[in-house]
């Protein structure tokens, strides 16, 4: 399959009738065009709801089985994958390897364009092997145009290994991809304001979808209690303060008490909350959390026993 064929016919490469002669318009008019066009992004993402749900459930299953989520892409798509992966450890206290982003051209491509790197499907397949992808993992290939050879090669290799595969694109998928893709997520955002510049609407849609995939799956494995970030990593002053305020919210204690509990819990808001609510020591709180596989709600709703009174 030649993914470079008929590139000019792709929706992402078409000219947008709403932005014709945009170079003659005022900044105010251009902002209005952006606002109007960006509304279509949310509609496109909403239309992809069933496939986003399917993808999130697949990733949740992978996490529950001890597997990893691997994003792979080129250019803006690759950068967005790396960004989403890098935000999981501080937000959800995940191991850095649990969600990992790969970009064509390597880490230097995060700051400086290495556009030619996206044209080699063998390089994509090699990246999958080099990152030790197994049949326990899920691989999300991100390509706004739906035809990036690097991503296609990576997904084909991941499927061959036995990993679950998700294809995130802003155009309808090519028929040949169905042989090695489990889930297609395709928010069709239409032509860009500047033709072909997929860092715009396609990039926004991609970020929205990635937010949902990781956040939903993290919620489903117990990383969130109610709508609170209880697995926040207390690694700096802001995160320590956030963790402390979360403890205050759930336990109805004052700031000093919550901060002290967080310190005694070695920075784990979940453990601190259990210590305060259940009136137990550190070891007992950790044991209770482990017994309920990290789900704080299950611990708090479990009746107290004499051993934990």
C-alpha angles and dihedrals in degrees: 000000000000106000091186093065118108093004090154090061095059117113090231090058097046124106116256112232090208092064101044109138090009089150089068095052131095122253088251092055092046092052089052090052089052092049092049093047094045090058088065090058093065091048091051093050091047090053088057092056098116093053093044089054090049091049094048092049091049091051091047090054090050092051092048088054092053095257131136136241113232122191118197129182147126131247115345091354092055093046092052091051092050090047094053092046093049092054095056099077097054093040101042104014091241123162107264090242096053093081114024133177125211122192127191109254094028130257093321087067089067090074105021126039116253095178098163090064091075095066098071116084091184089059089055092050090047091052090055091053094044091054091053097241112187137185089269093065137083121222122201113198111203120200123147092201093046093227109075104141093210091058094042091052091049094051093047090052093046090052091049089054090050100252121143112256133210125186117207114191140147094222131059109278122255113251096240092064093071091081093069107020122086099187130023118202110186119168102184104213097170129223118347124245087245103038113254096003097127093174084084121058095354090049092050092049091048092052091049092052094046090050089056097044095055098034095049093047092047091051090051093054093051103264093127131052114201098323095320127115094235094161092056113146108240093214102133140019094274094049092045090053092047092049090049093051091048089054090049091051095052100036099035092230132137124264096258093051092047093047092050091050091050090053092049090048091057092247097311110132091192093056092044091053092051091048091054100039097040094034093229135135127257097268093049092048092051091048092051092050092049091048089057093044094245098308106137094189091059091051094049093046093049111102114252116250131204090259091058099036 
